[in-house]
CSV table of C-alpha atoms in Angstrom, one decimal:
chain,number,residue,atom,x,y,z
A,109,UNK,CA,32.8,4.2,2.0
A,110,UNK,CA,33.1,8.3,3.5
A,111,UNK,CA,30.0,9.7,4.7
A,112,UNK,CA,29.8,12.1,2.0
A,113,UNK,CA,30.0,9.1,-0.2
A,114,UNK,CA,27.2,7.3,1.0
A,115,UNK,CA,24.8,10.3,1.0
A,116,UNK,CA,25.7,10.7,-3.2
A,117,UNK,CA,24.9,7.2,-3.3
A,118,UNK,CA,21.9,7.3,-1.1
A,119,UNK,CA,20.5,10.6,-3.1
A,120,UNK,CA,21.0,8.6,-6.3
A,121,UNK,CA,18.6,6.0,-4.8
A,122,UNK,CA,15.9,8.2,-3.4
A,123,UNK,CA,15.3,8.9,-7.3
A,124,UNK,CA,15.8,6.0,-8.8
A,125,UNK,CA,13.9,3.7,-6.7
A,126,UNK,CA,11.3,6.1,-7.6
A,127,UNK,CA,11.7,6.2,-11.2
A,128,UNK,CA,11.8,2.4,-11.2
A,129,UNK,CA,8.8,2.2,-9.0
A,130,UNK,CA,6.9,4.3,-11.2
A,131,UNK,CA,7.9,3.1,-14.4
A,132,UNK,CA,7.1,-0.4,-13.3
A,133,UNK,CA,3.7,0.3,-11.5
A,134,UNK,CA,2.7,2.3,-14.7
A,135,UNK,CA,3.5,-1.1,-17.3
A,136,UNK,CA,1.8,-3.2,-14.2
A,137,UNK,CA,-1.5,-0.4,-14.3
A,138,UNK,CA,-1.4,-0.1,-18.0
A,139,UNK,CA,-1.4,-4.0,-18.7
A,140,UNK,CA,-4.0,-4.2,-15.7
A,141,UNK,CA,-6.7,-2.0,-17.1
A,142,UNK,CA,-6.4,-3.8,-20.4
A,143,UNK,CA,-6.5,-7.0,-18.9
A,144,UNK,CA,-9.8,-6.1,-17.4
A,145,UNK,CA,-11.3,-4.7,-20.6
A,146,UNK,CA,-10.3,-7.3,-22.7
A,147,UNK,CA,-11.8,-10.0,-20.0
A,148,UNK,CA,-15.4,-8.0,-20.1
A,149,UNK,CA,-15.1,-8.1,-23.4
A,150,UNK,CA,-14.2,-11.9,-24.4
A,151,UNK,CA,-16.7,-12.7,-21.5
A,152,UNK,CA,-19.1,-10.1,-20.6
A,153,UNK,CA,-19.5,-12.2,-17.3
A,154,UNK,CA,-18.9,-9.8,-14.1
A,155,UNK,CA,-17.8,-13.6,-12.2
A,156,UNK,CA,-14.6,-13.5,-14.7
A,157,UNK,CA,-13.9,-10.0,-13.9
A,158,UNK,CA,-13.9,-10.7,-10.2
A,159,UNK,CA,-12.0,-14.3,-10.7
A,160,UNK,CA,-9.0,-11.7,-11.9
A,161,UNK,CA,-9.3,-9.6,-9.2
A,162,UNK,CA,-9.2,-12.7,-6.9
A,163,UNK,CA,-5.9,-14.3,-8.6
A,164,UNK,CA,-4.4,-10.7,-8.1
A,165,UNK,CA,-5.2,-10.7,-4.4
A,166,UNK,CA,-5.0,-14.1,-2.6
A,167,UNK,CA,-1.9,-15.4,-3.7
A,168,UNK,CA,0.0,-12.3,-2.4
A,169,UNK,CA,-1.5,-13.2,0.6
A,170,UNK,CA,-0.6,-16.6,0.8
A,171,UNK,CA,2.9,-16.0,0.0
A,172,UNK,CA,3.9,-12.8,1.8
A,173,UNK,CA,5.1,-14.1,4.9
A,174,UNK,CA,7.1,-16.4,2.8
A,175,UNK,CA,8.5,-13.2,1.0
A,176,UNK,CA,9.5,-12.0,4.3
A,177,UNK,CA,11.2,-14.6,5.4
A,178,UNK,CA,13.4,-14.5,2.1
A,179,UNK,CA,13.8,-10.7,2.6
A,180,UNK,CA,15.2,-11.1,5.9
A,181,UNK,CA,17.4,-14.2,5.1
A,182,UNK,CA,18.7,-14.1,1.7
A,183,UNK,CA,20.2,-11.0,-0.7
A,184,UNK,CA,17.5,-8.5,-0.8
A,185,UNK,CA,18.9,-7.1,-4.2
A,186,UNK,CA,18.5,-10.4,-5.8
A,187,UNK,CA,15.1,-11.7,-4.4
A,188,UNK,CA,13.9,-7.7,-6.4
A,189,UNK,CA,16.0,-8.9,-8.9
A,190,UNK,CA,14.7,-12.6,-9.6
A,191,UNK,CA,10.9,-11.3,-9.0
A,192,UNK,CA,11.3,-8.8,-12.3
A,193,UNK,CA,13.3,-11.0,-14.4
A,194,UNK,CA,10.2,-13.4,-13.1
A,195,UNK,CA,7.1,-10.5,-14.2
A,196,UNK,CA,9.0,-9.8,-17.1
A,197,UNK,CA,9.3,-14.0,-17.8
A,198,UNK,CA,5.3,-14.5,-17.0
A,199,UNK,CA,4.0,-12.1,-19.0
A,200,UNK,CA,6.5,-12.9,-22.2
A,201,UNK,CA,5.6,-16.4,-21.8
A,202,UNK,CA,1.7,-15.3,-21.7
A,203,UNK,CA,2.6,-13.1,-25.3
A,204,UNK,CA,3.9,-16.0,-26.8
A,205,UNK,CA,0.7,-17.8,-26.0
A,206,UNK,CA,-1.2,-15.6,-27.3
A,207,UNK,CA,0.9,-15.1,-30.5
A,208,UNK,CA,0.6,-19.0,-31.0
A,209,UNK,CA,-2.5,-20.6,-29.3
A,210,UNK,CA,-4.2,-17.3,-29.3
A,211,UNK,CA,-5.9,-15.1,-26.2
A,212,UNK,CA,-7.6,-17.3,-23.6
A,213,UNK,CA,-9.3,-16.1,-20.0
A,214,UNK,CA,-7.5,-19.3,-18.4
A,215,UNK,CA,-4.3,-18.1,-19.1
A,216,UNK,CA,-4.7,-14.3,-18.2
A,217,UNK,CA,-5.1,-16.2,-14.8
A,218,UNK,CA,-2.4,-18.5,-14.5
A,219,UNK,CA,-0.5,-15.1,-15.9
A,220,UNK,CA,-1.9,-13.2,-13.2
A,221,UNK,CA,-1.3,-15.8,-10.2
A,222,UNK,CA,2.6,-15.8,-11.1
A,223,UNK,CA,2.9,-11.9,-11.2
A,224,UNK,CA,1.1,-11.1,-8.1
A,225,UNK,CA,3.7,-13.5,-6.6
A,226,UNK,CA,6.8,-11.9,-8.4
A,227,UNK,CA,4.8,-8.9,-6.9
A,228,UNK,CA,4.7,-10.4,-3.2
A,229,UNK,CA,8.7,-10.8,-3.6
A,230,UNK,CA,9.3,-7.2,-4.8
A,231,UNK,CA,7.2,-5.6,-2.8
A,232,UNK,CA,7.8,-6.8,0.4
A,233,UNK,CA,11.4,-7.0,-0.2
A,234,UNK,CA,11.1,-3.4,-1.3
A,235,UNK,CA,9.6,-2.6,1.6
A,236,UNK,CA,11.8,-3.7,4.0
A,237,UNK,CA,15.1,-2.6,2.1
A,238,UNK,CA,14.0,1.5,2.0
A,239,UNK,CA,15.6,1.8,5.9
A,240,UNK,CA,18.9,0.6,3.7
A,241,UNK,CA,19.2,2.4,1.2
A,242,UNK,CA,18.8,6.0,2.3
A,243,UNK,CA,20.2,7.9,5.5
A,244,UNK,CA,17.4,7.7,8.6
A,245,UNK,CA,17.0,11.9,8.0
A,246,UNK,CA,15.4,11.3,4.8
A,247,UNK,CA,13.4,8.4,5.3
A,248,UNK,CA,10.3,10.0,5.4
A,249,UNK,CA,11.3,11.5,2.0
A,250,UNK,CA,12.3,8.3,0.5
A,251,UNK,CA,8.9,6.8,1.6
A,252,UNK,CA,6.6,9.8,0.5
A,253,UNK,CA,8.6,9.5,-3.2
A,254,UNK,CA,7.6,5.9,-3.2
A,255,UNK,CA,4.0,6.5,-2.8
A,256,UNK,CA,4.3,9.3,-5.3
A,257,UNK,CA,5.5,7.3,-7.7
A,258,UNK,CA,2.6,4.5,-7.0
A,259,UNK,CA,-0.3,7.9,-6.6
A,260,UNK,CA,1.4,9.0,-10.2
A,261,UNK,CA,1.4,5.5,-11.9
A,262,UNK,CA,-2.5,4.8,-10.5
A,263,UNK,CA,-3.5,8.5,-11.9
A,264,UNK,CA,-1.0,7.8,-15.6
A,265,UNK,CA,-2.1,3.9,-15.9
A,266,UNK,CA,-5.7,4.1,-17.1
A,267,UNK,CA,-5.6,7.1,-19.0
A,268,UNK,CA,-2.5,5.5,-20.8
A,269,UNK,CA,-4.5,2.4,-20.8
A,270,UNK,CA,-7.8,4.3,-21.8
A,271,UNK,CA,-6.2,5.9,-24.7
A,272,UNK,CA,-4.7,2.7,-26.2
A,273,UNK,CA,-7.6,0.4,-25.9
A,274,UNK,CA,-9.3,0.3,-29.2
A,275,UNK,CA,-6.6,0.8,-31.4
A,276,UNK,CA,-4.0,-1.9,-30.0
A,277,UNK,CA,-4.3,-5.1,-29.6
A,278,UNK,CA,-3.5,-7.0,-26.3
A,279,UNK,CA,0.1,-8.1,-27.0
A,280,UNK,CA,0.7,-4.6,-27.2
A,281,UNK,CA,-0.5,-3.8,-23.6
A,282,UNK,CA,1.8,-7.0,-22.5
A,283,UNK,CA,5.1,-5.7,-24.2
A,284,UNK,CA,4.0,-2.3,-22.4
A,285,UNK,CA,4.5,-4.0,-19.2
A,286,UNK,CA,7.8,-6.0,-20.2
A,287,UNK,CA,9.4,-2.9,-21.7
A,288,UNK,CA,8.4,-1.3,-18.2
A,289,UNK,CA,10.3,-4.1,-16.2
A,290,UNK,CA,13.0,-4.3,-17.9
A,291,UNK,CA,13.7,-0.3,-17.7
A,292,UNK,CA,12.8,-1.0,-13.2
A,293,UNK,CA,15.6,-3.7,-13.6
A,294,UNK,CA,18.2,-2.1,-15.2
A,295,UNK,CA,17.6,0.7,-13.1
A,296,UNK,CA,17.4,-1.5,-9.4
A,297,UNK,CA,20.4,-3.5,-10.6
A,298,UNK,CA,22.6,-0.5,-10.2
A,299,UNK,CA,21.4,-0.1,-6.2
A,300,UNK,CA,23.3,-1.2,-3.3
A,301,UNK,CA,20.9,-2.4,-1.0
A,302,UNK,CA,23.3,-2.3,2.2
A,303,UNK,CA,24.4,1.0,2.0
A,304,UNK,CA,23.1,1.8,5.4
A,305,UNK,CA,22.7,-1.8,6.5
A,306,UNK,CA,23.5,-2.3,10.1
A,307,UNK,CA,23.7,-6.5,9.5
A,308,UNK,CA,26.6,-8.5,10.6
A,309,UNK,CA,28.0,-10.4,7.3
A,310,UNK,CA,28.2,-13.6,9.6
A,311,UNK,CA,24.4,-13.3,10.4
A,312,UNK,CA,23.4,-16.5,10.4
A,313,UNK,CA,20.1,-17.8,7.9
A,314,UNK,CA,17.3,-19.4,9.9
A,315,UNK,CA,15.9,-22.4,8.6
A,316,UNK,CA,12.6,-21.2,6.9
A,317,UNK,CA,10.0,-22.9,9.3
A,318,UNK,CA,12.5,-21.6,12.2
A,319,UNK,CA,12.5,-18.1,10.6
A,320,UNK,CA,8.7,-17.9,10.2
A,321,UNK,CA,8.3,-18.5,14.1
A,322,UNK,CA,10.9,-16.5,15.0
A,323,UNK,CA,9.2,-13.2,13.2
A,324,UNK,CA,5.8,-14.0,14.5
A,325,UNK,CA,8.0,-14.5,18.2
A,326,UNK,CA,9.4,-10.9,17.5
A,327,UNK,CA,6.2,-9.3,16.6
A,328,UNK,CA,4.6,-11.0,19.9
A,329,UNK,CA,7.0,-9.6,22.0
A,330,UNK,CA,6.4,-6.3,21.0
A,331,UNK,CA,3.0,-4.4,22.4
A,332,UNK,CA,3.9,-1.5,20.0
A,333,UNK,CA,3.9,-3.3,16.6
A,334,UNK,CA,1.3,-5.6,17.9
A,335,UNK,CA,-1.4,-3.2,18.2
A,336,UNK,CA,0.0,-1.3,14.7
A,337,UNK,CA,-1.2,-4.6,13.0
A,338,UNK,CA,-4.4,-5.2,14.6
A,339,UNK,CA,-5.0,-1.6,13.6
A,340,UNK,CA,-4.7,-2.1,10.5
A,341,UNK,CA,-6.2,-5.6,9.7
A,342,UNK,CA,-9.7,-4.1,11.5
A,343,UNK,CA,-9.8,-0.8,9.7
A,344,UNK,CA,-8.4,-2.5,6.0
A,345,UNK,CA,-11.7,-4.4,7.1
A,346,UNK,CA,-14.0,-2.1,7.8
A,347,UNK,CA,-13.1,0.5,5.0
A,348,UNK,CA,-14.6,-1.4,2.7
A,349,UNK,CA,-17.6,-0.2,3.5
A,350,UNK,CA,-15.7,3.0,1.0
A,351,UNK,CA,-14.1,0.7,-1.4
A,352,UNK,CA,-17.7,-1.3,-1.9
A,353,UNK,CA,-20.3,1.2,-0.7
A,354,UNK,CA,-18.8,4.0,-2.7
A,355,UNK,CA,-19.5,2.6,-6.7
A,356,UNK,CA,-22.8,1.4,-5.0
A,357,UNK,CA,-23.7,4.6,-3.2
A,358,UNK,CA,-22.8,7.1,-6.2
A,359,UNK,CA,-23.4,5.1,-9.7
A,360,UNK,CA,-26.7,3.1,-8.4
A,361,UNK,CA,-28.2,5.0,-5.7
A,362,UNK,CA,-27.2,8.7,-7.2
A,363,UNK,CA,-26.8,7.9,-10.9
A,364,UNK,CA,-23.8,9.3,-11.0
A,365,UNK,CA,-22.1,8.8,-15.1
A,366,UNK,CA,-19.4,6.7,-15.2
A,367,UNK,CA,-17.3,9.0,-16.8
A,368,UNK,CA,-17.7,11.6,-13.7
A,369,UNK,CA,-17.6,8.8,-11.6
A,370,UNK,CA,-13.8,8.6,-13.0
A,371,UNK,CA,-12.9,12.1,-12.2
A,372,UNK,CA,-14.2,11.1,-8.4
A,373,UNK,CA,-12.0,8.2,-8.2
A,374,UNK,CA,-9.3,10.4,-10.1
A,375,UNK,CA,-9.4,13.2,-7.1
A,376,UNK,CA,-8.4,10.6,-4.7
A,377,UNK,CA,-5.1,9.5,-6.7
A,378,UNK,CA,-4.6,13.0,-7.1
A,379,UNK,CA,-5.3,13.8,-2.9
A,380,UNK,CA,-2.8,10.9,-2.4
A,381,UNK,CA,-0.5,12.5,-4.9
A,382,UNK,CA,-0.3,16.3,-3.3
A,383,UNK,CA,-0.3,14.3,0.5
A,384,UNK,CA,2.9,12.1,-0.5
A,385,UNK,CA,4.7,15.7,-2.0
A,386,UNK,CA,3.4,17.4,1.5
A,387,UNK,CA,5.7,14.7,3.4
A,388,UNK,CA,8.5,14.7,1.1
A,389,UNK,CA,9.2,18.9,1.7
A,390,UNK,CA,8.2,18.8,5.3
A,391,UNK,CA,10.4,17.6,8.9
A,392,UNK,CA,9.5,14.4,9.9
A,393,UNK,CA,6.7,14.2,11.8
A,394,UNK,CA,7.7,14.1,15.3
A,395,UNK,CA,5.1,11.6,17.2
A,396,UNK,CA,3.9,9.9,14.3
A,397,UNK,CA,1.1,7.4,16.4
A,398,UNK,CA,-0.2,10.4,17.8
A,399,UNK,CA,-0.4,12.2,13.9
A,400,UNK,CA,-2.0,8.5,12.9
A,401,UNK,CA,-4.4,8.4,15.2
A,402,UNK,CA,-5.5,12.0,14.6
A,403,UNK,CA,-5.5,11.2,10.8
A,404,UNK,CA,-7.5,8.1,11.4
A,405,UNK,CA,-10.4,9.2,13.1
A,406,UNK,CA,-10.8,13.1,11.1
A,407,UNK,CA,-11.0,10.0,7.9
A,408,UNK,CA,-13.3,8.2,10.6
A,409,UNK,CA,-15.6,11.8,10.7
A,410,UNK,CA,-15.6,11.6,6.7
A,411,UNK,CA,-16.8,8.2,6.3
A,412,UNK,CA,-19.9,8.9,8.0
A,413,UNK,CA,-20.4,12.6,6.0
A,414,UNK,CA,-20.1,10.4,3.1
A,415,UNK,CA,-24.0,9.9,3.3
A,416,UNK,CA,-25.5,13.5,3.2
A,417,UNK,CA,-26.4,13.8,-0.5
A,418,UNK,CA,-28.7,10.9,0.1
A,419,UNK,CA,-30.3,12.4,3.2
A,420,UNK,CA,-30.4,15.9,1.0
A,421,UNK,CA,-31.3,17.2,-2.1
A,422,UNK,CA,-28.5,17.8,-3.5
A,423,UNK,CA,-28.5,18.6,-7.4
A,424,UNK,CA,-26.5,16.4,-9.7
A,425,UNK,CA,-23.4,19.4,-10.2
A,426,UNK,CA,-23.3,18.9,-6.3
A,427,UNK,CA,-23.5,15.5,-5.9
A,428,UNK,CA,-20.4,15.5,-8.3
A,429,UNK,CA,-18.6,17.7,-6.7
A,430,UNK,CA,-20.0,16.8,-2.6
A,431,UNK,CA,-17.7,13.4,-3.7
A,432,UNK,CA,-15.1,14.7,-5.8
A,433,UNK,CA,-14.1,16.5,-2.2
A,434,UNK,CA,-14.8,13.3,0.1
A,435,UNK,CA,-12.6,11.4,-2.4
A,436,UNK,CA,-9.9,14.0,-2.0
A,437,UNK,CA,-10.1,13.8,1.5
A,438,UNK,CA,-10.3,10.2,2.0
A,439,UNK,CA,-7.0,9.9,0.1
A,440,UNK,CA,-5.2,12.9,2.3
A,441,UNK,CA,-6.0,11.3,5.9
A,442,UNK,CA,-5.1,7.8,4.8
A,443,UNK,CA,-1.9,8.7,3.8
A,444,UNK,CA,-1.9,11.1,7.2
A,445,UNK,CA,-2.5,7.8,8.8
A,446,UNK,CA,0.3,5.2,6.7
A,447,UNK,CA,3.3,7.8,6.2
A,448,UNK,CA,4.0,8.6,9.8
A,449,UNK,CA,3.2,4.7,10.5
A,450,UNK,CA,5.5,3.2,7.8
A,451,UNK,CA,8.4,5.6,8.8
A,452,UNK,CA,8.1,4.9,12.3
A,453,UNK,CA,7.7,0.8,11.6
A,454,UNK,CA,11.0,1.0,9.2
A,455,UNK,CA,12.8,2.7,12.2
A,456,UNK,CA,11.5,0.5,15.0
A,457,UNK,CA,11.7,-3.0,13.7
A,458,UNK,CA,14.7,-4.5,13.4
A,459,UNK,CA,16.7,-5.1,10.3
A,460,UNK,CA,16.9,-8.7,10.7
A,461,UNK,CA,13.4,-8.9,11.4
A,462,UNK,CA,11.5,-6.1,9.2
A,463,UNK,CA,10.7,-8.2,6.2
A,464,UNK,CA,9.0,-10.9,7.7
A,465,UNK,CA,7.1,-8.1,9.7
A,466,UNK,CA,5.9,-6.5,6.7
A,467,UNK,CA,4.9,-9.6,4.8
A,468,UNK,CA,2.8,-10.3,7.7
A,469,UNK,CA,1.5,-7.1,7.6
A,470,UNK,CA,0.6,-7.2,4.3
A,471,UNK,CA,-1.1,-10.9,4.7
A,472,UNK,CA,-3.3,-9.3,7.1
A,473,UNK,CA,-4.7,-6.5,5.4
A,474,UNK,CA,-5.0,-8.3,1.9
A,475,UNK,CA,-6.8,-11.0,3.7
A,476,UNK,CA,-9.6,-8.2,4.7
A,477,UNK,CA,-10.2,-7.0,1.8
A,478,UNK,CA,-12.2,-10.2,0.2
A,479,UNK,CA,-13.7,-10.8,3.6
A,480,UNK,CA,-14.7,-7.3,3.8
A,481,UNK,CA,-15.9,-6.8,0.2
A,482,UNK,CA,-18.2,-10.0,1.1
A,483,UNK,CA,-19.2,-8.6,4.3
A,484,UNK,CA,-20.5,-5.1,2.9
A,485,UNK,CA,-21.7,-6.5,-0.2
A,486,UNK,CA,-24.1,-8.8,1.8
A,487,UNK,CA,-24.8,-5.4,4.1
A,488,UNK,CA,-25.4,-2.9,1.4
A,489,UNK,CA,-28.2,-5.7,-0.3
A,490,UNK,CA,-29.7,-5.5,2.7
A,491,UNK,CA,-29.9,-2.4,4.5
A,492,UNK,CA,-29.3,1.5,3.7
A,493,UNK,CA,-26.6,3.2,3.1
A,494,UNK,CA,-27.2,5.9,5.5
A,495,UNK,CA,-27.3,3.2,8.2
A,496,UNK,CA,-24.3,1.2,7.3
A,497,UNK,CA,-21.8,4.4,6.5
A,498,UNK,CA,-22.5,6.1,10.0
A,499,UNK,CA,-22.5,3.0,12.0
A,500,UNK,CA,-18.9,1.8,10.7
A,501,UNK,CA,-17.6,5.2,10.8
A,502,UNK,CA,-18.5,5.1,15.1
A,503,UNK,CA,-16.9,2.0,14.8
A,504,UNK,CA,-13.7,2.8,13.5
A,505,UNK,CA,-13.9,5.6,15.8
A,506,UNK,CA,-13.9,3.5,18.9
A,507,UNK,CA,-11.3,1.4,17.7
A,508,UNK,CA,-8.9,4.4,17.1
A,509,UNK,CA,-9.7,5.7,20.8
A,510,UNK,CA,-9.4,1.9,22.2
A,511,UNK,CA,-6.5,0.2,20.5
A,512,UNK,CA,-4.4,3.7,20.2
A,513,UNK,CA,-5.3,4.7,23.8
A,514,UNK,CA,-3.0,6.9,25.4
A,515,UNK,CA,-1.0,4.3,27.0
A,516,UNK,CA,0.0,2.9,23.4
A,517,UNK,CA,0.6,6.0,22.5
A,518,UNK,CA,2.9,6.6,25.7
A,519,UNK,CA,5.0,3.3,25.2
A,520,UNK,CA,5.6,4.3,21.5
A,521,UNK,CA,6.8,7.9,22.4
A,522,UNK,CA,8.5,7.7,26.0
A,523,UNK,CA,10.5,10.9,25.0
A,524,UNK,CA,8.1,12.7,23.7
A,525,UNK,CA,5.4,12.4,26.6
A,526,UNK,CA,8.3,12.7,29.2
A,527,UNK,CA,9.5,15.8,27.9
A,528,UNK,CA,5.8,17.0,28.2
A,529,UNK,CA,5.0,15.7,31.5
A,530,UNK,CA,7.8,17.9,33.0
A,531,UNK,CA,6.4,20.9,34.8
A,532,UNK,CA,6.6,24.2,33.1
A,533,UNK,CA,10.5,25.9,32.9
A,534,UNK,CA,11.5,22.8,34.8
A,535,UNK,CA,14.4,20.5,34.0
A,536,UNK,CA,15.2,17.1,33.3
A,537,UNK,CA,18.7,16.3,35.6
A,538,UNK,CA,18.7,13.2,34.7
A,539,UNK,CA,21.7,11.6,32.2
């Protein structure tokens, strides 16, 4: 295939994995927030609630080191493939249930155990196939439209949701989500996922157990990619002193409505939303550790201004609007802290080796969120908000300065600390 060629065919990617994306995460979103209503309601037990969100967590844990190992060893167009046709499947088989034996909490599980591991598949597979199917210039583009599309489906999803609830039934939330996965299908089935593929045909396919210590040998011998992922697994921990502390801190402690509440939450899909479209129209960022780190701890700073309506008296209009900012903001410097990341990982790892990498990734981080919502939970029972916020904010702090230390930061960017080490109108003579 001519240059020319591939970058028609690589254009016609970056917007239809993005349409796909976001016509599939909108059915996932839409069928999610019914799913959650409809649990409350049949229920009215917080414990079933949270037994959903646990069947939508821990299996993609479990099994996303296993979806990189089938990324990186078998056809990455048909693992996407198989793990629609499988969402699509699940949930059909749950209608059908539900048209027959009628709606039951037992099976919205077993429903929602199967898709988060279609989801695992996708995802991860996904993730490691974006280097492949767009040219390296527009990467950053590519990845910033796949976070759009997520920012747009998390904004669209429960208003969509919101609006049908009370007037449909469930099955019509579930044929939502098939209709939307069988538009994502049609649409991936057209892609050519080694476009830009730089993989031998003769590659040969390690043995699964063989391939699984093989990735976690690659990732070892790398101080780089190393330290990325213990980055990650300590802040996805301790950032859920936001995700817990911040329902706690603004709808019990501030009495905060619900329904403002939602415009709060709102501003951060929205933050995310203008921060993906900022790194879709701008150069790639040139030392994207150093823009991480940077990123990391001004969101660091933000965590601990998060408690200064309770140390003020702020009226309720401010309150409302104090948060509606910190929201925004917390959503602009975490995705100032994974774009730059998550373009520099897909160019760094190796092809053979990328989705096995992010699967383990992804274990890591999902695996701190129920520690970490335990964790603060306990915390937040038992001591004040204005002590816990401030204290994990140093903390991250100091885990930004330490683990991204200027060494880290050196290794990751030899050209770019070079080139600045040389003394002013001085040149480099070497080849």
């Amino acid at each position: 295939m001519h240059e020319a060629e591939k970058l028609k065919k690589a254009t016609y990617h970056l917007w239809t994995f993005t349409a796909s994306k976001m016509i599939a995460m909108l059915g996932a979103n839409v069928m999610a927030f019914g799913i959650s209503l409809y649990i409350l309601a049949m229920t009215g037990s917080a414990m079933s609630f949270a037994t959903n969100m646990i069947c939508s967590v821990l299996p993609r844990a479990l099994v996303a080191p296993l979806a990189g190992y089938v990324a990186d060893n078998f056809s990455k167009k048909r693992t996407i493939l198989l793990a629609q046709a499988g969402t699509i499947l699940t949930v059909g088989g749950l209608l059908l249930y539900t048209e027959t034996v009628g709606i039951s909490v037992y099976a919205i599980y077993i429903a929602t155990v199967f898709n988060t591991i279609c989801s695992a598949f996708s995802g991860v597979t996904f993730s490691s196939a974006i280097a492949t199917l767009v040219n390296p210039e527009r990467l950053q583009r590519a990845m910033s439209f796949n976070q759009m599309s997520m920012s747009v489906a998390a904004i669209g999803g429960p208003v969509i949701g919101g609006m049908m609830y009370g007037f449909f039934s469930m099955d019509v939330f579930l044929m939502v989500n098939m209709v939307a996965y069988a538009i994502a299908f049609c649409l991936e089935a057209t892609m050519d996922f080694n476009l830009y593929s730089t993989r031998g045909e003769d590659t040969k396919k390690e043995k699964m157990w063989e391939g699984l210590k093989s990735g976690f040998h690659y990732i070892k011998q790398r101080n780089v990619i190393k330290t990325i992922m213990w980055v990650a697994l300590w802040i996805n921990l301790f950032f859920s002193a936001i995700a817990v502390g911040g329902t706690y801190i603004i709808i019990e402690l501030l009495k905060v409505e619900s329904k403002h509440f939602g415009f709060i939450e709102a501003s951060g899909a929205l933050g995310m939303l203008l921060a993906s479209l900022y790194f879709a129209t701008r150069p790639e960022v040139k030392v994207p550790l150093r823009f991480s780190k940077i990123s990391l701890l001004l969101l660091a700073g933000s965590v601990g201004l998060a408690v200064i309506p309770l140390v003020t008296n702020f009226s309720y209009i401010a309150i409302v609007i104090f948060y509606l900012i910190i929201y925004f903001i917390f959503a602009t410097f975490e995705m100032g802290i994974n774009m730059p990341i998550g373009v520099y990982m897909q160019k760094i790892i190796a092809e053979e080796y990328r989705g096995r990498v992010f699967g383990l990734m992804e274990t890591m981080a999902m695996s701190m969120m129920p520690i970490g919502m335990v964790v603060y939970g306990m915390l937040y029972d038992t001591l004040p908000a204005t002590i816990i916020l401030p204290v994990t904010s140093v903390i991250i702090i100091i885990i930004s300065l330490v683990m991204l230390r200027s060494s880290i930061l050196k290794e990751a960017h030899p050209e770019y600390y070079e080139k600045a080490a040389l003394p002013e109108g001085g040149a480099n003579t070497t080849t």
